Tab-separated table of C-alpha atoms in Angstrom:
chain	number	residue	atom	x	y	z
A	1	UNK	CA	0.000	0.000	0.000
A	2	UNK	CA	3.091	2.702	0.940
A	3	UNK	CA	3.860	2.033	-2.749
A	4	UNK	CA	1.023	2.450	-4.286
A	5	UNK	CA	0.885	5.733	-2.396
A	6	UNK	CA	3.942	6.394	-3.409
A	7	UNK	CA	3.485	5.804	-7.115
A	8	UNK	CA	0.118	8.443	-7.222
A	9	UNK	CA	1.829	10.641	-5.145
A	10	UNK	CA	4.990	10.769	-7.976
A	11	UNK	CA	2.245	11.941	-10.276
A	12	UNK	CA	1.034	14.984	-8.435
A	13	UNK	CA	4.549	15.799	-7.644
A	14	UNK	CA	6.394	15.151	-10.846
A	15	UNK	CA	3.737	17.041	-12.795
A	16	UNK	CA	3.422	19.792	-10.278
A	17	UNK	CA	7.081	20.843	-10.476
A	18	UNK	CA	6.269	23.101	-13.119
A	19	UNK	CA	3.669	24.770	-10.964
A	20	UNK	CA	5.740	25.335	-8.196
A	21	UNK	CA	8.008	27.705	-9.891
A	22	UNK	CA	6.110	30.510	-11.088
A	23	UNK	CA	7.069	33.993	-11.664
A	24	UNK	CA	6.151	37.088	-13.221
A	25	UNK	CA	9.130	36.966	-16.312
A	26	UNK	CA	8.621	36.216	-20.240
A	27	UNK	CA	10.831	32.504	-20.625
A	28	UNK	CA	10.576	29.426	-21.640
A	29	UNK	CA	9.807	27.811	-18.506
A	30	UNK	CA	6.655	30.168	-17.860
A	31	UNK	CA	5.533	29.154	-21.740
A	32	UNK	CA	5.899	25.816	-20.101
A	33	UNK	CA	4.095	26.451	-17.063
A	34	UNK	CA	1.279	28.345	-18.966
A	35	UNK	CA	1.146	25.597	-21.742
A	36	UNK	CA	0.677	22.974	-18.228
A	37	UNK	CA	-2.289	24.897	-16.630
A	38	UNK	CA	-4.165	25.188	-20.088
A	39	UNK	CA	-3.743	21.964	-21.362
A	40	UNK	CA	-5.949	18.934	-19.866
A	41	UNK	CA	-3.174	16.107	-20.973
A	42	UNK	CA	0.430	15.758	-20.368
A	43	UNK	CA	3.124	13.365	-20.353
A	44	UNK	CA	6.357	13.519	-18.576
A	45	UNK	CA	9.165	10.899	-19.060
A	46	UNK	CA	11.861	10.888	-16.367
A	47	UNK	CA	14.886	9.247	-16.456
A	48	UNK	CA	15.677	6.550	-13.710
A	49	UNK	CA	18.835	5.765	-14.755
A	50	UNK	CA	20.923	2.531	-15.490
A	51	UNK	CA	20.087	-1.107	-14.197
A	52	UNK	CA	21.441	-4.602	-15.086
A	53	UNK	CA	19.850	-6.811	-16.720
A	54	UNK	CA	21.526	-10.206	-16.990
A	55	UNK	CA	24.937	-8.390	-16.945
A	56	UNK	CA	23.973	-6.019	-19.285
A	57	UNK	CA	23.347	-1.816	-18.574
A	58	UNK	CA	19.988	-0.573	-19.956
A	59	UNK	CA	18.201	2.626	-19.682
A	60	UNK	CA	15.310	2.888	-17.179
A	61	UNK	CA	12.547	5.889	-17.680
A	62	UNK	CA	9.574	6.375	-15.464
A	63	UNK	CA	6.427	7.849	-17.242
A	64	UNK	CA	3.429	9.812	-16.004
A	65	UNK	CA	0.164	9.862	-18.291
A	66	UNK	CA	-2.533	12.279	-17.116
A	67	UNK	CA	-5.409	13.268	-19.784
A	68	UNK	CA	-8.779	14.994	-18.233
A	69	UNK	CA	-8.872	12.525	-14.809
A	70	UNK	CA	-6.994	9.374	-16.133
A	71	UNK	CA	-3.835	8.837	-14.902
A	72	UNK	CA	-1.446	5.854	-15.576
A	73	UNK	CA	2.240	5.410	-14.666
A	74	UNK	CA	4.947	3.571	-16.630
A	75	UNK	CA	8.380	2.257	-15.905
A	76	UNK	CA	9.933	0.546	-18.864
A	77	UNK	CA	13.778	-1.009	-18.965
A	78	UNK	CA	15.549	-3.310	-21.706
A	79	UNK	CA	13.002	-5.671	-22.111
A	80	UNK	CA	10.658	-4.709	-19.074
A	81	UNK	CA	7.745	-2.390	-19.722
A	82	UNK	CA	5.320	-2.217	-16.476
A	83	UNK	CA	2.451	-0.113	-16.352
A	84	UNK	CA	-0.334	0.824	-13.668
A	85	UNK	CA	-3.430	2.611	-14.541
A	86	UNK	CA	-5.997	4.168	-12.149
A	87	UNK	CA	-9.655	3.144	-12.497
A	88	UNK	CA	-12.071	4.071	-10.288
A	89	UNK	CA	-11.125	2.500	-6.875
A	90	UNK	CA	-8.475	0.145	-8.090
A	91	UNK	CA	-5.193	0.334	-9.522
A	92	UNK	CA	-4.787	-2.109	-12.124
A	93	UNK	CA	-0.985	-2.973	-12.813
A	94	UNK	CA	-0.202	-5.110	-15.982
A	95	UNK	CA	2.624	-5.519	-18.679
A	96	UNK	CA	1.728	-3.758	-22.148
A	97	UNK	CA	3.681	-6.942	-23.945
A	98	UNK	CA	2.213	-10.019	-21.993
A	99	UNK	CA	-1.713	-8.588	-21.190
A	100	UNK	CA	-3.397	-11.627	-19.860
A	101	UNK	CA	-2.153	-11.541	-16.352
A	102	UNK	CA	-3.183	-8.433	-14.136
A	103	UNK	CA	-2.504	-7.430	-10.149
A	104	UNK	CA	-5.309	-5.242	-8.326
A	105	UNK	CA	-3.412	-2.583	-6.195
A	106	UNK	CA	-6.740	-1.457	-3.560
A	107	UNK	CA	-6.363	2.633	-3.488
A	108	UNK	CA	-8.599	2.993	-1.612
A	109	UNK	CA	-6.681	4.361	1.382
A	110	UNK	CA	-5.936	7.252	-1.249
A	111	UNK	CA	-9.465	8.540	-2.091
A	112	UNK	CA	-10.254	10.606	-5.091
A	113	UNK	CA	-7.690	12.341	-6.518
A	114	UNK	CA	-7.747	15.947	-8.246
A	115	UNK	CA	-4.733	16.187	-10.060
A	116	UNK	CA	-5.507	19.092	-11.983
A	117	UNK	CA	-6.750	20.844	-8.822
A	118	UNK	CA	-3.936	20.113	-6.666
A	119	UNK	CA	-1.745	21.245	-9.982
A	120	UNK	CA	-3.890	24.434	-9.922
A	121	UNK	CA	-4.023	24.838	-5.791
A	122	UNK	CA	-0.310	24.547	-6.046
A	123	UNK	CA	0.258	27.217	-8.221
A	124	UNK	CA	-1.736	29.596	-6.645
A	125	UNK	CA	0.174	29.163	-3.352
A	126	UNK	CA	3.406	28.874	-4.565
A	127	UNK	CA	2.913	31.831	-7.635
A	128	UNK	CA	5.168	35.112	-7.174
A	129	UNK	CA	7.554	32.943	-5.103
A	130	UNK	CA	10.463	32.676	-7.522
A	131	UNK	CA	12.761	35.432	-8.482
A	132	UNK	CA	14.026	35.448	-12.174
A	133	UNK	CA	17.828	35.948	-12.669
A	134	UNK	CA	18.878	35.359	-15.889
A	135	UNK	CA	20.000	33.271	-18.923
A	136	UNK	CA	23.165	31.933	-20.004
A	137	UNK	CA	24.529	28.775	-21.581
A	138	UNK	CA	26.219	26.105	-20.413
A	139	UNK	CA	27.798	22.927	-21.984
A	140	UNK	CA	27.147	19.377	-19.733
A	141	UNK	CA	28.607	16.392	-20.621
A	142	UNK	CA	29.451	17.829	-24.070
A	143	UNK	CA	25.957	19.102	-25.094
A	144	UNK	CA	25.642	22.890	-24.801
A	145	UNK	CA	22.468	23.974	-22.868
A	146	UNK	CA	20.075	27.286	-22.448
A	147	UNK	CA	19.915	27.402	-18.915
A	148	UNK	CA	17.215	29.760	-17.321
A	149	UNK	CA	17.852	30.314	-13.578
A	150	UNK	CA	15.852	31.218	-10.708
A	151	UNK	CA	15.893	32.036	-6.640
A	152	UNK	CA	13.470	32.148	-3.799
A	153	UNK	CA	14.717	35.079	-2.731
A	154	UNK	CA	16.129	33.061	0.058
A	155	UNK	CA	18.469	29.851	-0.242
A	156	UNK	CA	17.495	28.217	-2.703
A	157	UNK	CA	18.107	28.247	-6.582
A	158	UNK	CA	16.503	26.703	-9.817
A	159	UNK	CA	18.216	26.261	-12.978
A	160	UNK	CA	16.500	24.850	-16.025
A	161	UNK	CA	18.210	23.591	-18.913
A	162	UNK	CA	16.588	23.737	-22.183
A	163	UNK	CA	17.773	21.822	-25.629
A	164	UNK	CA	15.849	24.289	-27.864
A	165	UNK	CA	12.003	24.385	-26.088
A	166	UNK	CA	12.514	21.441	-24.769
A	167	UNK	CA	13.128	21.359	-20.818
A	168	UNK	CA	15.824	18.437	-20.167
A	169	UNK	CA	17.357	19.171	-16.658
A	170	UNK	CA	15.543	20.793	-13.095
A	171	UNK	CA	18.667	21.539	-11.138
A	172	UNK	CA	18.213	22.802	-7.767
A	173	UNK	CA	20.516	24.037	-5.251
A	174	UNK	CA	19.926	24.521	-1.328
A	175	UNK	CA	22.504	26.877	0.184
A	176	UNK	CA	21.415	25.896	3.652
A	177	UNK	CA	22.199	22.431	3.412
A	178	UNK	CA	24.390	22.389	0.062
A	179	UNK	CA	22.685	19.525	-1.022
A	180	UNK	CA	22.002	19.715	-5.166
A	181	UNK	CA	18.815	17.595	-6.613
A	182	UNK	CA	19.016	17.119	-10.244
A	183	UNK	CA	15.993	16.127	-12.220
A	184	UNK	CA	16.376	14.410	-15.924
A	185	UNK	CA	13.579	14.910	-18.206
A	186	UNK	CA	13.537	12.382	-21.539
A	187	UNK	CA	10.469	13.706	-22.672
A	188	UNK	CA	7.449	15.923	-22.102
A	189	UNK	CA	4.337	16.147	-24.052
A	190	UNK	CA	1.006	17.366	-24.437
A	191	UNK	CA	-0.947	14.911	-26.162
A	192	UNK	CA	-1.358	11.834	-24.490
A	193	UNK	CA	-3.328	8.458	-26.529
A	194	UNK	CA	-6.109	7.254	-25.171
A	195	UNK	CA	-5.157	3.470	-25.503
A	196	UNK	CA	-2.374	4.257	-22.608
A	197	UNK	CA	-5.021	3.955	-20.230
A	198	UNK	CA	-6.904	0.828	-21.637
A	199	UNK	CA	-6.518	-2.444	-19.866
A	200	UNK	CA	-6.699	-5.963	-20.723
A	201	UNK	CA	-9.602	-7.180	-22.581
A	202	UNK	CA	-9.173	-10.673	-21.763
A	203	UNK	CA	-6.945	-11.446	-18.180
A	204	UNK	CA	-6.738	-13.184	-15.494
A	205	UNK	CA	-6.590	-11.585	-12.217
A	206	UNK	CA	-2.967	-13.094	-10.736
A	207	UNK	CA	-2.875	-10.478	-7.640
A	208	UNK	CA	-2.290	-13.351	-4.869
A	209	UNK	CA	0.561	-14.578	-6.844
A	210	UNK	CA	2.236	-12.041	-8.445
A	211	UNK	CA	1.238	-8.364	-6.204
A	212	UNK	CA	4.517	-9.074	-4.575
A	213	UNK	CA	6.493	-9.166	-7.549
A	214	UNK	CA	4.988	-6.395	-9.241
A	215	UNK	CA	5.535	-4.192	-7.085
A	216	UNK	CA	9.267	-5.122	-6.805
A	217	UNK	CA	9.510	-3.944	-10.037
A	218	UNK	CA	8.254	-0.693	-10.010
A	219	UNK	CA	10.232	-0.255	-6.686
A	220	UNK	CA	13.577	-1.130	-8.919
C-alpha cells in the first residue's frame, strides 16, 4: 500500500514541479508552465537511470500519463515495460507486452484524486515565489544547454536547462544544506493516446501470486 501511495503521489509531484516555480518573467519555462495549466493532458518521461539486466546496462525511464482525470504510470527497462493505470477504486498494474495476467493494487486508502486541482491549488500558493535571474549557456557532458535560472529570494536556486524548447534538466541548489537535486527529463508532451489507459480485454486476475512481484519492479 506505501507504494502504491507512493506511485500516485509521484504523479502529483512530478507534474506539479512546473507549478511550483512561477514567476512574473517572459521565458521558456513560464511558456511551459502556462502551456501545463491550459492543457488537460500531459506526459512527462523521467529518467531513472541505469540497471542490469543479466549483466547487461539498460536505460530505465519512469512515465506519467494524465489526460482529463486518467492517470497511468509507466516504468519501462531493456526488455521490461510495467504499467499501472488508475480506475475508479483500483489500480490495475499489468505488462503492455504479456496482457493476460493483471494485479489489483486497492487505493482505496488514497481517495479521489484531483490532479488538476492540486496542480492548480499549487500554483496559486506557490505563484510570485520565484525570483528570475537570468539566462546563459552552459555545456554538460558535451551538449551545450540554455539554462534559465531562478531564486526564492532566500536559499534556494533553480536552474532549467533547455535543448531548444525542450526542458531536459531541473537543477536545484539549497545553500542551507548544500545539497544539489538534479531532475532528468527524456520527454514531455502534451498529447497523451487514449489506448495508454486501456486495460486488458481478456486477463486473469494473478494479484495473490504475483502483487509481490509487481511491485518489486516498479520499486527497482
Amino acid at each position: 500500500m506505501k507504494k502504491t501511495i507512493s506511485v500516485i503521489m509521484s504523479v502529483i509531484l512530478i507534474v506539479s514541479v512546473f507549478s511550483l516555480n512561477a514567476f512574473a518573467a517572459t521565458t521558456k519555462t513560464e511558456a511551459l508552465l502556462d502551456k501545463l495549466n491550459t492543457s488537460k493532458e500531459v506526459a512527462v518521461t523521467l529518467t531513472a537511470g541505469d540497471i542490469a539486466l543479466f549483466g547487461s546496462a539498460s536505460d530505465a525511464t519512469d512515465t506519467i500519463y494524465i489526460k482529463d482525470d486518467k492517470v497511468a504510470y509507466e516504468y519501462k527497462a531493456g526488455f521490461i515495460n510495467a504499467r499501472l493505470v488508475l480506475e475508479d477504486d483500483e489500480i490495475i498494474g499489468f505488462m503492455p507486452a504479456f496482457p493476460y495476467v493483471h494485479v489489483k493494487l486497492d487505493s482505496a486508502a488514497i481517495g479521489s484524486i484531483d490532479v488538476w486541482g492540486l496542480i492548480e491549488e499549487a500554483t496559486n500558493l506557490t505563484l510570485g515565489v520565484l525570483n528570475y535571474v537570468g539566462s546563459k549557456e552552459e555545456t554538460v557532458d558535451g551538449k551545450t544547454y540554455y539554462v534559465e535560472e531562478f531564486n526564492d529570494r532566500a536559499q534556494v536556486t533553480s536552474q532549467f536547462f533547455y535543448d531548444g524548447d525542450d526542458l531536459k534538466i531541473l537543477k536545484v541548489y539549497d545553500a542551507q544544506t548544500g545539497s544539489v537535486q538534479y531532475t532528468y527529463f527524456e520527454d514531455i508532451t502534451f498529447e497523451v493516446d487514449d489506448s495508454i489507459f486501456e486495460l486488458p480485454l481478456i486477463s486473469f486476475d494473478l494479484t495473490p501470486v504475483l502483487k509481490t512481484l509487481f511491485v518489486a519492479m516498479i520499486a527497482a
